[in-house]
Tab-separated table of C-alpha atoms in Angstrom:
chain	number	residue	atom	x	y	z
A	502	MET	CA	-26.256	28.848	-24.602
A	503	THR	CA	-22.840	30.448	-24.991
A	504	LYS	CA	-21.842	33.524	-26.886
A	505	LYS	CA	-19.025	31.520	-28.478
A	506	LEU	CA	-21.353	28.724	-29.547
A	507	LEU	CA	-24.029	31.057	-30.859
A	508	TYR	CA	-21.495	32.875	-32.984
A	509	THR	CA	-20.510	29.464	-34.400
A	510	LEU	CA	-24.107	28.660	-35.229
A	511	ILE	CA	-25.159	31.961	-36.718
A	512	ALA	CA	-21.997	32.308	-38.751
A	513	ILE	CA	-22.839	29.087	-40.601
A	514	PRO	CA	-24.521	30.199	-43.819
A	515	VAL	CA	-28.132	29.243	-44.339
A	516	LEU	CA	-27.981	26.535	-47.003
A	517	VAL	CA	-30.024	27.277	-50.066
A	518	PHE	CA	-31.086	25.673	-53.293
A	519	SER	CA	-30.247	26.842	-56.750
A	520	SER	CA	-33.540	28.449	-57.685
A	521	CYS	CA	-35.929	30.931	-56.037
A	522	LYS	CA	-39.078	29.032	-56.937
A	523	LYS	CA	-40.939	26.336	-55.062
A	524	ASP	CA	-39.964	23.820	-57.742
A	525	TYR	CA	-36.364	23.961	-56.560
A	526	LEU	CA	-37.078	21.997	-53.438
A	527	ASP	CA	-35.433	18.781	-54.617
A	528	THR	CA	-32.621	20.229	-56.700
A	529	ASN	CA	-28.943	20.323	-55.814
A	530	PRO	CA	-27.905	22.851	-53.124
A	531	THR	CA	-25.540	25.627	-54.059
A	532	ASP	CA	-23.609	27.896	-51.716
A	533	ALA	CA	-25.538	30.449	-49.576
A	534	TYR	CA	-27.219	33.809	-49.551
A	535	PRO	CA	-26.115	36.330	-46.902
A	536	SER	CA	-28.721	36.181	-44.140
A	537	GLU	CA	-29.935	39.756	-44.709
A	538	ALA	CA	-30.839	38.964	-48.312
A	539	VAL	CA	-32.734	35.751	-47.562
A	540	PHE	CA	-35.696	37.509	-45.985
A	541	THR	CA	-36.267	40.289	-48.466
A	542	THR	CA	-38.800	38.147	-50.285
A	543	VAL	CA	-40.873	35.045	-49.482
A	544	ASN	CA	-39.364	33.277	-52.491
A	545	ASN	CA	-35.858	33.801	-51.089
A	546	ALA	CA	-36.997	32.816	-47.601
A	547	TRP	CA	-37.892	29.361	-48.876
A	548	SER	CA	-34.134	28.810	-49.136
A	549	ALA	CA	-33.745	29.216	-45.383
A	550	ILE	CA	-36.220	26.404	-44.730
A	551	ASN	CA	-34.484	24.258	-47.305
A	552	GLY	CA	-31.221	24.874	-45.449
A	553	ILE	CA	-32.704	23.292	-42.321
A	554	HIS	CA	-34.016	20.334	-44.310
A	555	ARG	CA	-30.583	19.800	-45.866
A	556	SER	CA	-28.811	20.072	-42.507
A	557	LEU	CA	-30.584	16.926	-41.314
A	558	TYR	CA	-28.312	14.644	-43.390
A	559	ILE	CA	-25.072	16.415	-44.180
A	560	GLN	CA	-21.781	15.415	-42.584
A	561	TYR	CA	-20.355	17.598	-39.864
A	562	ASP	CA	-16.863	16.692	-38.590
A	563	ALA	CA	-16.596	12.870	-38.566
A	564	GLN	CA	-18.112	9.697	-39.966
A	565	ASP	CA	-20.449	9.349	-36.993
A	566	GLN	CA	-21.799	12.892	-37.500
A	567	GLY	CA	-24.162	12.464	-40.406
A	568	GLY	CA	-27.001	14.625	-39.095
A	569	GLN	CA	-30.240	13.293	-37.655
A	570	GLY	CA	-29.559	9.737	-38.893
A	571	SER	CA	-26.459	9.523	-36.673
A	572	ILE	CA	-28.401	10.751	-33.642
A	573	MET	CA	-31.091	8.157	-34.351
A	574	ILE	CA	-28.390	5.476	-34.277
A	575	ASN	CA	-27.018	6.831	-30.994
A	576	ASN	CA	-30.441	6.805	-29.360
A	577	ASP	CA	-30.984	3.157	-30.279
A	578	MET	CA	-27.420	2.252	-29.253
A	579	LEU	CA	-28.411	3.449	-25.775
A	580	GLY	CA	-31.364	1.057	-25.694
A	581	ASP	CA	-31.938	-2.662	-25.428
A	582	ASP	CA	-33.335	-3.586	-28.857
A	583	LEU	CA	-30.409	-2.773	-31.124
A	584	VAL	CA	-27.527	-5.230	-30.837
A	585	MET	CA	-23.916	-4.685	-31.910
A	586	THR	CA	-22.695	-8.064	-33.207
A	587	ALA	CA	-18.968	-7.201	-33.168
A	588	ALA	CA	-16.549	-4.383	-32.415
A	589	GLY	CA	-16.248	-3.655	-36.121
A	590	ASN	CA	-14.222	-0.592	-36.956
A	591	GLY	CA	-15.047	1.188	-33.694
A	592	TRP	CA	-17.764	3.609	-34.693
A	593	PHE	CA	-20.593	3.839	-32.147
A	594	ASN	CA	-18.936	1.313	-29.801
A	595	ALA	CA	-18.589	3.880	-26.998
A	596	ASN	CA	-22.189	4.985	-27.563
A	597	TYR	CA	-23.335	1.356	-27.073
A	598	GLN	CA	-21.279	1.223	-23.893
A	599	TRP	CA	-22.959	4.370	-22.439
A	600	LEU	CA	-19.670	6.281	-22.515
A	601	THR	CA	-20.050	8.849	-25.302
A	602	HIS	CA	-22.881	10.901	-23.859
A	603	ARG	CA	-21.163	10.934	-20.470
A	604	SER	CA	-17.855	12.398	-21.695
A	605	ALA	CA	-17.986	16.209	-21.817
A	606	SER	CA	-15.041	16.344	-24.205
A	607	ASN	CA	-16.441	13.825	-26.658
A	608	ALA	CA	-16.788	15.061	-30.239
A	609	PHE	CA	-20.074	13.242	-30.878
A	610	LEU	CA	-21.600	14.789	-27.767
A	611	LYS	CA	-20.617	18.246	-28.974
A	612	PHE	CA	-21.967	17.466	-32.416
A	613	THR	CA	-25.371	16.489	-30.957
A	614	TYR	CA	-25.617	19.758	-29.031
A	615	LEU	CA	-24.439	21.885	-31.914
A	616	PHE	CA	-26.710	20.072	-34.405
A	617	TYR	CA	-29.948	20.985	-32.649
A	618	TYR	CA	-28.861	24.480	-31.617
A	619	LYS	CA	-27.870	25.175	-35.221
A	620	ILE	CA	-31.449	24.235	-36.260
A	621	ILE	CA	-32.766	26.467	-33.504
A	622	ALA	CA	-30.567	29.396	-34.553
A	623	ASN	CA	-31.734	29.130	-38.172
A	624	ALA	CA	-35.371	28.726	-37.081
A	625	ASN	CA	-35.035	31.812	-34.879
A	626	MET	CA	-33.792	33.817	-37.871
A	627	ILE	CA	-36.760	32.713	-39.922
A	628	ILE	CA	-39.297	33.399	-37.137
A	629	ASP	CA	-37.735	36.819	-36.393
A	630	ASN	CA	-37.655	37.984	-40.027
A	631	ILE	CA	-40.252	36.244	-42.167
A	632	ASP	CA	-43.088	38.656	-41.371
A	633	LYS	CA	-41.077	41.423	-43.109
A	634	ALA	CA	-40.555	39.462	-46.318
A	635	THR	CA	-42.583	40.558	-49.310
A	636	GLY	CA	-44.659	37.999	-51.153
A	637	ASP	CA	-47.530	35.611	-50.747
A	638	ASP	CA	-49.005	35.556	-47.239
A	639	GLY	CA	-49.844	31.859	-47.486
A	640	ASP	CA	-46.222	31.045	-48.219
A	641	ARG	CA	-45.122	33.293	-45.400
A	642	LYS	CA	-47.264	31.324	-42.940
A	643	VAL	CA	-46.020	27.991	-44.210
A	644	ILE	CA	-42.378	29.065	-43.892
A	645	LYS	CA	-42.948	30.363	-40.392
A	646	GLY	CA	-44.930	27.305	-39.394
A	647	GLN	CA	-42.162	24.958	-40.484
A	648	ALA	CA	-39.572	27.004	-38.555
A	649	GLN	CA	-41.763	26.885	-35.442
A	650	ALA	CA	-42.158	23.107	-35.832
A	651	TYR	CA	-38.399	22.658	-36.304
A	652	ARG	CA	-37.705	24.717	-33.157
A	653	ALA	CA	-40.197	22.644	-31.153
A	654	TRP	CA	-38.720	19.385	-32.473
A	655	ALA	CA	-35.135	20.476	-31.725
A	656	TYR	CA	-35.939	21.428	-28.140
A	657	TRP	CA	-37.959	18.250	-27.663
A	658	ASN	CA	-34.842	16.252	-28.557
A	659	LEU	CA	-32.471	18.373	-26.480
A	660	VAL	CA	-34.504	18.397	-23.287
A	661	GLN	CA	-34.906	14.625	-23.388
A	662	MET	CA	-31.162	14.170	-23.772
A	663	TYR	CA	-29.773	16.740	-21.367
A	664	ALA	CA	-32.345	16.869	-18.547
A	665	ILE	CA	-34.183	14.660	-16.100
A	666	ARG	CA	-37.352	13.329	-17.689
A	667	TYR	CA	-40.622	15.251	-17.744
A	668	ASP	CA	-43.025	13.912	-15.116
A	669	ALA	CA	-46.613	15.094	-15.262
A	670	THR	CA	-47.053	14.421	-11.529
A	671	THR	CA	-44.410	17.006	-10.576
A	672	ASN	CA	-43.747	20.703	-11.285
A	673	ASN	CA	-40.700	19.819	-13.457
A	674	SER	CA	-38.558	22.562	-11.935
A	675	GLN	CA	-35.355	20.601	-12.654
A	676	ASP	CA	-32.795	22.172	-14.992
A	677	GLY	CA	-33.479	21.740	-18.683
A	678	VAL	CA	-31.496	23.381	-21.487
A	679	PRO	CA	-30.828	27.029	-22.457
A	680	LEU	CA	-33.967	28.426	-24.106
A	681	VAL	CA	-32.761	30.602	-27.002
A	682	LEU	CA	-35.703	32.202	-28.810
A	683	THR	CA	-34.136	35.068	-30.728
A	684	SER	CA	-31.016	35.598	-32.847
A	685	THR	CA	-28.867	36.468	-29.838
A	686	THR	CA	-25.266	35.861	-28.788
A	687	GLU	CA	-25.989	36.289	-25.103
A	688	GLY	CA	-24.974	33.411	-22.858
A	689	LEU	CA	-28.102	32.005	-21.215
A	690	PRO	CA	-28.640	29.697	-18.224
A	691	ARG	CA	-30.611	26.478	-18.354
A	692	ALA	CA	-34.361	27.020	-18.280
A	693	THR	CA	-36.415	24.575	-16.247
A	694	VAL	CA	-37.827	21.482	-17.930
A	695	ALA	CA	-41.304	22.960	-17.396
A	696	GLU	CA	-40.303	26.192	-19.184
A	697	VAL	CA	-38.753	24.314	-22.071
A	698	TYR	CA	-41.857	22.178	-22.581
A	699	THR	CA	-44.115	25.216	-22.315
A	700	GLN	CA	-42.216	26.745	-25.221
A	701	ILE	CA	-42.215	23.463	-27.180
A	702	VAL	CA	-46.020	23.263	-26.837
A	703	LYS	CA	-46.416	26.915	-27.852
A	704	ASP	CA	-44.234	26.492	-30.919
A	705	ILE	CA	-45.954	23.334	-32.168
A	706	ASP	CA	-49.416	24.798	-31.543
A	707	ASP	CA	-48.410	27.913	-33.515
A	708	ALA	CA	-46.981	25.714	-36.251
A	709	ILE	CA	-50.246	23.794	-36.579
A	710	VAL	CA	-52.116	27.043	-37.067
A	711	ASN	CA	-49.687	28.324	-39.666
A	712	LEU	CA	-49.463	25.046	-41.542
A	713	ALA	CA	-53.207	24.484	-41.789
A	714	GLY	CA	-53.898	22.958	-45.226
A	715	PHE	CA	-50.246	22.518	-46.149
A	716	ASN	CA	-50.048	18.994	-47.488
A	717	SER	CA	-48.807	19.284	-51.069
A	718	ARG	CA	-45.060	19.257	-50.617
A	719	PRO	CA	-41.973	17.069	-50.793
A	720	LYS	CA	-41.909	14.827	-47.727
A	721	SER	CA	-38.686	16.507	-46.636
A	722	HIS	CA	-40.946	19.417	-45.614
A	723	ILE	CA	-43.064	19.615	-42.496
A	724	SER	CA	-46.722	19.406	-43.442
A	725	ILE	CA	-49.786	19.896	-41.266
A	726	ASN	CA	-49.880	16.097	-40.791
A	727	VAL	CA	-46.256	16.045	-39.637
A	728	ALA	CA	-46.810	18.982	-37.284
A	729	LYS	CA	-49.717	17.114	-35.719
A	730	GLY	CA	-47.507	14.032	-35.515
A	731	LEU	CA	-44.899	16.059	-33.619
A	732	LYS	CA	-47.647	17.349	-31.350
A	733	ALA	CA	-48.634	13.747	-30.633
A	734	ARG	CA	-45.005	12.808	-29.828
A	735	ILE	CA	-44.635	15.764	-27.504
A	736	ALA	CA	-47.946	15.010	-25.725
A	737	LEU	CA	-46.911	11.371	-25.283
A	738	THR	CA	-43.644	12.476	-23.645
A	739	MET	CA	-45.599	14.801	-21.344
A	740	GLN	CA	-48.054	12.037	-20.429
A	741	ASN	CA	-50.880	14.133	-21.900
A	742	TRP	CA	-52.691	11.076	-23.144
A	743	ALA	CA	-55.766	12.826	-24.476
A	744	ASP	CA	-53.780	15.139	-26.761
A	745	ALA	CA	-51.484	12.300	-27.802
A	746	ALA	CA	-54.391	10.196	-28.967
A	747	LYS	CA	-56.185	13.101	-30.626
A	748	TYR	CA	-53.284	14.442	-32.632
A	749	ALA	CA	-51.930	11.010	-33.566
A	750	GLU	CA	-55.319	10.142	-35.070
A	751	GLU	CA	-55.459	13.469	-36.923
A	752	ALA	CA	-51.829	13.192	-38.096
A	753	ARG	CA	-52.390	9.888	-39.928
A	754	GLU	CA	-55.561	11.082	-41.628
A	755	GLY	CA	-55.264	10.375	-45.337
A	756	VAL	CA	-51.975	8.430	-44.965
A	757	GLU	CA	-52.097	4.737	-45.862
A	758	LEU	CA	-50.024	1.964	-44.351
A	759	MET	CA	-47.529	0.326	-46.702
A	760	SER	CA	-47.930	-3.124	-48.176
A	761	ASN	CA	-46.070	-6.142	-46.870
A	762	ALA	CA	-43.990	-6.171	-50.011
A	763	ASP	CA	-42.957	-2.550	-49.441
A	764	TYR	CA	-42.132	-3.353	-45.831
A	765	LYS	CA	-39.357	-5.638	-47.119
A	766	GLY	CA	-38.142	-3.019	-49.623
A	767	GLY	CA	-35.293	-1.587	-47.521
A	768	PHE	CA	-36.769	1.518	-45.855
A	769	ASN	CA	-34.848	3.816	-48.183
A	770	ASP	CA	-37.463	5.637	-50.234
A	771	TYR	CA	-39.575	8.499	-48.880
A	772	SER	CA	-42.094	8.067	-51.708
A	773	ASN	CA	-43.410	5.096	-49.706
A	774	LYS	CA	-47.047	5.965	-49.063
A	775	GLU	CA	-46.719	5.383	-45.299
A	776	TRP	CA	-43.846	7.823	-44.846
A	777	MET	CA	-45.007	11.217	-43.608
A	778	TRP	CA	-41.604	12.879	-43.200
A	779	GLY	CA	-38.140	11.891	-44.350
A	780	SER	CA	-34.737	13.205	-45.408
A	781	HIS	CA	-34.521	12.743	-49.162
A	782	GLN	CA	-31.149	12.204	-50.766
A	783	ILE	CA	-30.475	12.748	-54.457
A	784	SER	CA	-27.575	11.308	-56.409
A	785	GLU	CA	-25.604	14.602	-56.325
A	786	GLN	CA	-25.733	14.492	-52.497
A	787	THR	CA	-24.029	11.196	-51.729
A	788	THR	CA	-23.137	10.673	-48.089
A	789	TYR	CA	-20.900	7.576	-48.412
A	790	PHE	CA	-19.399	6.440	-45.113
A	791	TYR	CA	-21.214	8.840	-42.831
A	792	SER	CA	-24.759	8.010	-44.008
A	793	PHE	CA	-27.331	6.327	-41.815
A	794	PHE	CA	-27.134	3.338	-44.231
A	795	ALA	CA	-23.351	3.058	-43.855
A	796	PHE	CA	-24.032	1.870	-40.269
A	797	MET	CA	-27.561	0.482	-40.286
A	798	SER	CA	-28.069	-1.211	-43.647
A	799	SER	CA	-27.306	-4.839	-44.359
A	800	ASN	CA	-25.774	-4.393	-47.779
A	801	TYR	CA	-23.629	-1.262	-48.035
A	802	ASN	CA	-19.977	-2.093	-48.640
A	803	SER	CA	-18.517	-0.272	-45.665
A	804	THR	CA	-16.101	-1.721	-43.114
A	805	ASN	CA	-18.656	-1.208	-40.423
A	806	ILE	CA	-21.361	-3.172	-42.216
A	807	ARG	CA	-18.973	-5.917	-43.376
A	808	THR	CA	-17.664	-6.557	-39.867
A	809	ASN	CA	-20.473	-5.403	-37.584
A	810	PRO	CA	-23.953	-6.007	-38.993
A	811	LYS	CA	-26.663	-4.799	-36.602
A	812	ALA	CA	-29.067	-7.246	-35.036
A	813	ILE	CA	-32.326	-7.253	-33.095
A	814	ASN	CA	-32.627	-8.247	-29.480
A	815	SER	CA	-33.260	-12.014	-29.626
A	816	ALA	CA	-35.834	-11.897	-26.824
A	817	LEU	CA	-37.831	-9.290	-28.709
A	818	TYR	CA	-37.529	-11.241	-31.964
A	819	ALA	CA	-39.047	-14.289	-30.210
A	820	LYS	CA	-42.188	-12.263	-29.501
A	821	ILE	CA	-42.923	-11.667	-33.194
A	822	ALA	CA	-45.465	-14.023	-34.757
A	823	ASN	CA	-44.159	-16.170	-37.620
A	824	THR	CA	-46.901	-14.841	-39.857
A	825	ASP	CA	-45.861	-11.220	-39.257
A	826	VAL	CA	-44.008	-9.651	-42.201
A	827	ARG	CA	-41.755	-7.814	-39.746
A	828	LYS	CA	-40.174	-11.100	-38.693
A	829	GLN	CA	-38.793	-11.350	-42.224
A	830	VAL	CA	-36.605	-8.224	-41.902
A	831	TRP	CA	-34.339	-10.093	-39.472
A	832	SER	CA	-32.807	-13.542	-39.732
A	833	SER	CA	-32.578	-15.822	-36.721
A	834	ASP	CA	-29.742	-17.822	-38.291
A	835	GLY	CA	-28.069	-14.940	-40.109
A	836	GLU	CA	-28.857	-16.383	-43.534
A	837	ASP	CA	-31.035	-14.926	-46.291
A	838	VAL	CA	-29.681	-11.424	-45.636
A	839	PRO	CA	-27.929	-9.521	-48.429
A	840	VAL	CA	-24.480	-8.634	-47.155
A	841	PRO	CA	-21.605	-6.883	-48.958
A	842	PRO	CA	-18.679	-8.892	-50.361
A	843	GLY	CA	-16.688	-10.322	-47.453
A	844	GLY	CA	-19.453	-9.469	-45.006
A	845	VAL	CA	-19.915	-11.589	-41.926
A	846	ARG	CA	-23.192	-13.001	-40.646
A	847	PHE	CA	-24.560	-13.320	-37.125
A	848	PRO	CA	-27.842	-14.609	-35.748
A	849	TYR	CA	-30.704	-12.086	-35.723
A	850	ILE	CA	-29.029	-9.634	-38.137
A	851	SER	CA	-31.173	-7.015	-39.795
A	852	LYS	CA	-32.118	-6.406	-43.398
A	853	LYS	CA	-34.725	-3.767	-42.509
A	854	PHE	CA	-32.515	-1.031	-43.991
A	855	MET	CA	-30.827	-1.481	-47.380
A	856	VAL	CA	-29.053	1.044	-49.543
A	857	ALA	CA	-30.690	1.852	-52.863
A	858	THR	CA	-27.397	2.215	-54.753
A	859	ALA	CA	-23.714	1.428	-54.249
A	860	ALA	CA	-23.125	5.044	-53.147
A	861	SER	CA	-24.945	4.588	-49.825
A	862	ILE	CA	-27.925	6.592	-51.104
A	863	GLY	CA	-31.111	6.142	-49.158
A	864	ASP	CA	-33.841	8.327	-47.641
A	865	VAL	CA	-33.976	8.424	-43.842
A	866	PRO	CA	-37.388	7.873	-42.222
A	867	LEU	CA	-38.303	10.611	-39.753
A	868	MET	CA	-42.037	9.894	-39.271
A	869	ARG	CA	-44.368	7.137	-40.482
A	870	ALA	CA	-48.114	6.566	-40.083
A	871	ALA	CA	-47.369	3.373	-38.111
A	872	GLU	CA	-45.997	5.436	-35.275
A	873	MET	CA	-49.230	7.416	-35.122
A	874	TYR	CA	-51.318	4.238	-34.717
A	875	LEU	CA	-49.004	3.165	-31.906
A	876	ILE	CA	-49.170	6.520	-30.131
A	877	GLU	CA	-52.969	6.509	-30.399
A	878	ALA	CA	-53.165	2.964	-29.074
A	879	GLU	CA	-50.805	3.594	-26.188
A	880	ALA	CA	-52.475	6.835	-25.170
A	881	LYS	CA	-55.957	5.298	-25.228
A	882	ALA	CA	-54.759	2.291	-23.211
A	883	ARG	CA	-53.352	4.648	-20.602
A	884	LEU	CA	-56.741	6.417	-20.548
A	885	ASN	CA	-58.348	3.000	-19.826
A	886	GLN	CA	-60.088	3.105	-23.179
A	887	ASP	CA	-59.208	-0.527	-23.874
A	888	ALA	CA	-61.584	-1.152	-26.760
A	889	ALA	CA	-60.504	1.982	-28.607
A	890	ALA	CA	-56.834	1.150	-27.960
A	891	ALA	CA	-57.276	-2.370	-29.339
A	892	ASP	CA	-59.028	-0.942	-32.397
A	893	ALA	CA	-56.125	1.383	-33.139
A	894	LEU	CA	-53.584	-1.374	-32.630
A	895	TYR	CA	-55.541	-3.776	-34.841
A	896	GLU	CA	-55.412	-1.463	-37.850
A	897	LEU	CA	-51.626	-1.536	-37.796
A	898	ALA	CA	-51.059	-5.093	-36.604
A	899	VAL	CA	-53.355	-6.802	-39.092
A	900	ASN	CA	-51.666	-4.944	-41.913
A	901	ARG	CA	-48.317	-6.437	-40.835
A	902	ASP	CA	-49.783	-9.885	-39.981
A	903	PRO	CA	-52.924	-11.040	-41.822
A	904	GLN	CA	-53.384	-13.736	-39.128
A	905	TYR	CA	-53.488	-11.199	-36.299
A	906	THR	CA	-56.731	-11.147	-34.317
A	907	LYS	CA	-57.850	-8.108	-32.400
A	908	SER	CA	-56.554	-8.136	-28.874
A	909	THR	CA	-58.988	-8.935	-26.088
A	910	ALA	CA	-56.450	-8.019	-23.419
A	911	THR	CA	-57.202	-5.202	-21.000
A	912	GLY	CA	-55.278	-2.997	-18.636
A	913	ASP	CA	-51.542	-3.522	-18.378
A	914	ALA	CA	-51.590	-6.650	-20.533
A	915	LEU	CA	-52.983	-4.616	-23.426
A	916	LEU	CA	-50.516	-1.800	-22.807
A	917	GLN	CA	-47.581	-4.247	-22.870
A	918	GLU	CA	-48.824	-5.751	-26.156
A	919	ILE	CA	-48.921	-2.242	-27.655
A	920	LEU	CA	-45.453	-1.379	-26.364
A	921	THR	CA	-44.032	-4.623	-27.791
A	922	GLN	CA	-45.553	-3.764	-31.144
A	923	ARG	CA	-43.929	-0.336	-30.878
A	924	ARG	CA	-40.498	-1.812	-30.175
A	925	VAL	CA	-40.760	-4.148	-33.166
A	926	GLU	CA	-42.234	-1.598	-35.575
A	927	LEU	CA	-39.881	1.294	-34.810
A	928	TRP	CA	-36.685	-0.741	-34.421
A	929	GLY	CA	-33.646	1.209	-35.647
A	930	GLU	CA	-35.564	4.487	-36.102
A	931	GLY	CA	-34.196	6.234	-33.048
A	932	PHE	CA	-36.977	5.926	-30.449
A	933	ARG	CA	-35.858	3.393	-27.843
A	934	PHE	CA	-33.745	5.582	-25.500
A	935	TYR	CA	-36.518	8.218	-25.412
A	936	ASP	CA	-39.130	5.529	-24.759
A	937	LEU	CA	-37.219	4.006	-21.857
A	938	LYS	CA	-36.615	7.430	-20.327
A	939	ARG	CA	-40.140	8.827	-20.718
A	940	MET	CA	-41.637	5.650	-19.195
A	941	HIS	CA	-39.063	5.641	-16.359
A	942	LEU	CA	-37.906	2.123	-17.263
A	943	ALA	CA	-34.487	0.714	-16.454
A	944	LEU	CA	-32.177	-0.472	-19.201
A	945	ASN	CA	-32.171	-4.241	-19.229
A	946	ARG	CA	-30.155	-6.022	-21.910
A	947	THR	CA	-29.949	-9.327	-20.073
A	948	GLY	CA	-31.385	-12.590	-21.322
A	949	ALA	CA	-30.730	-11.784	-24.938
A	950	ASN	CA	-27.886	-11.697	-27.496
A	951	HIS	CA	-26.073	-8.642	-26.149
A	952	THR	CA	-22.421	-9.539	-25.522
A	953	PRO	CA	-21.043	-8.259	-22.209
A	954	ALA	CA	-17.621	-7.602	-23.759
A	955	LEU	CA	-19.134	-5.378	-26.460
A	956	THR	CA	-21.366	-3.487	-24.018
A	957	ALA	CA	-18.470	-3.083	-21.533
A	958	ASN	CA	-20.845	-4.934	-19.165
A	959	VAL	CA	-23.417	-2.144	-19.366
A	960	LEU	CA	-26.289	-4.601	-19.436
A	961	GLU	CA	-28.446	-2.801	-16.885
A	962	VAL	CA	-28.874	0.849	-15.868
A	963	PRO	CA	-31.299	1.722	-13.023
A	964	VAL	CA	-34.028	4.257	-13.672
A	965	ASP	CA	-32.597	7.098	-11.588
A	966	ASP	CA	-28.948	6.662	-12.528
A	967	ILE	CA	-27.242	9.933	-13.489
A	968	ARG	CA	-26.212	8.358	-16.795
A	969	TRP	CA	-29.713	8.904	-18.176
A	970	GLU	CA	-28.759	12.590	-18.635
A	971	PHE	CA	-26.208	13.629	-21.245
A	972	LEU	CA	-23.387	15.860	-20.047
A	973	PHE	CA	-23.115	19.316	-21.569
A	974	PRO	CA	-20.136	19.756	-23.952
A	975	GLN	CA	-17.098	21.114	-22.167
A	976	ASP	CA	-16.821	23.975	-24.675
A	977	GLU	CA	-20.257	25.145	-23.560
A	978	ILE	CA	-19.355	24.899	-19.894
A	979	ASN	CA	-16.050	26.781	-20.444
A	980	ALA	CA	-17.595	29.634	-22.413
A	981	ASN	CA	-20.937	30.071	-20.635
A	982	LYS	CA	-20.609	30.429	-16.864
A	983	ALA	CA	-24.415	30.543	-16.565
A	984	VAL	CA	-24.764	26.894	-17.525
A	985	ASP	CA	-24.440	24.291	-14.789
A	986	GLN	CA	-23.131	20.870	-15.728
A	987	ASN	CA	-25.163	17.754	-14.998
A	988	PRO	CA	-23.850	15.483	-12.220
A	989	ILE	CA	-20.770	13.561	-13.271
């Protein structure tokens, strides 16, 4: 991490909300407190956590830099299940063509790096200072636990993007990312992937301890259930199947799956009972043309949506049972999808995401109970616990399709059924690139509705191709001589 970049991050004021009480959590953000004042009391320190929450969906420098939602779009653009139907107005075209993350001077690449290190910098300030704040000890633990969870989550994202995948059968001594754990401006070299994951595991374990019992909160906050969900994600990436299954099951405890009617409701409201974590947007915080919904919804009146509605991989769509409600959030003929005035239609376009108002307002899903069922099922299948894996899958699948019967498949056949369900369920929510990479699978867009001209003929990418690793931003390389660039 560079001195120049760290100064940039730490100089950004911690965003705060307009009151110093817990009931301000969903009110309109004001300006900022100076960092030294934030940690004098626990009440003030809540504002630092709210600053991190808010940073997940604010605009940075361009329309494709709308916080975590934009990164979710990028990660699915790099996969095989999200289809660009046309060139549209150009946004995310280079991402889809596997060019953006391999250009060290690209603005989106720099945004991605800065976005997560900004979260880390703010989390570090909280972790370094919260113990000195006066006030309720329970609040102090919750604030610290959320900061620890955010730091774990940020590094989990970074190391998957910028490093060779974690492989539980090796020592993972390959270069990872700079591991910045204090409010420092010192330029640091890349830690190994093993070292980064060791810190990720420590942070999320500490977060689970500090967040014990913390459930009553807006869903923009990280609860104990969400922390356990993050633990399950991390364990899945590390091929720690036992922990993945254990924490996924614990994470979904007390969280119900949504109804079929709600499934068709547009995925824009974090009050949905299945959502565990989401970025909540209020009317005073409109995001217009840089919102997640300005690119991924069917009905927002943006140039991108009018000319380039997003579609599902036709081969994947064909695997969905006709009695499954999820088949209804795409249209094989392009009809029966609400589009903006003048909007074009293509086969297999999506209506999974829809804006709630004309101002592109919508909550962004960051974690749902469905994912936890899928993690549990996958992990148990990989542990050769076929009956238990089929049980976990059944609870989710029969909710989506009343005609679904419990799988009698075993071994790899059962695992593939689970993974197909995962692709369908989590389409558009930012998981596909990570899934391909963690499972060491090649990109294969052939045999479906991907257009070679739109993908720049990037229809296949072998598993060990250097393009699976993001390049480091050139500004980082220029300023921090301790950081080595990935192969170009």
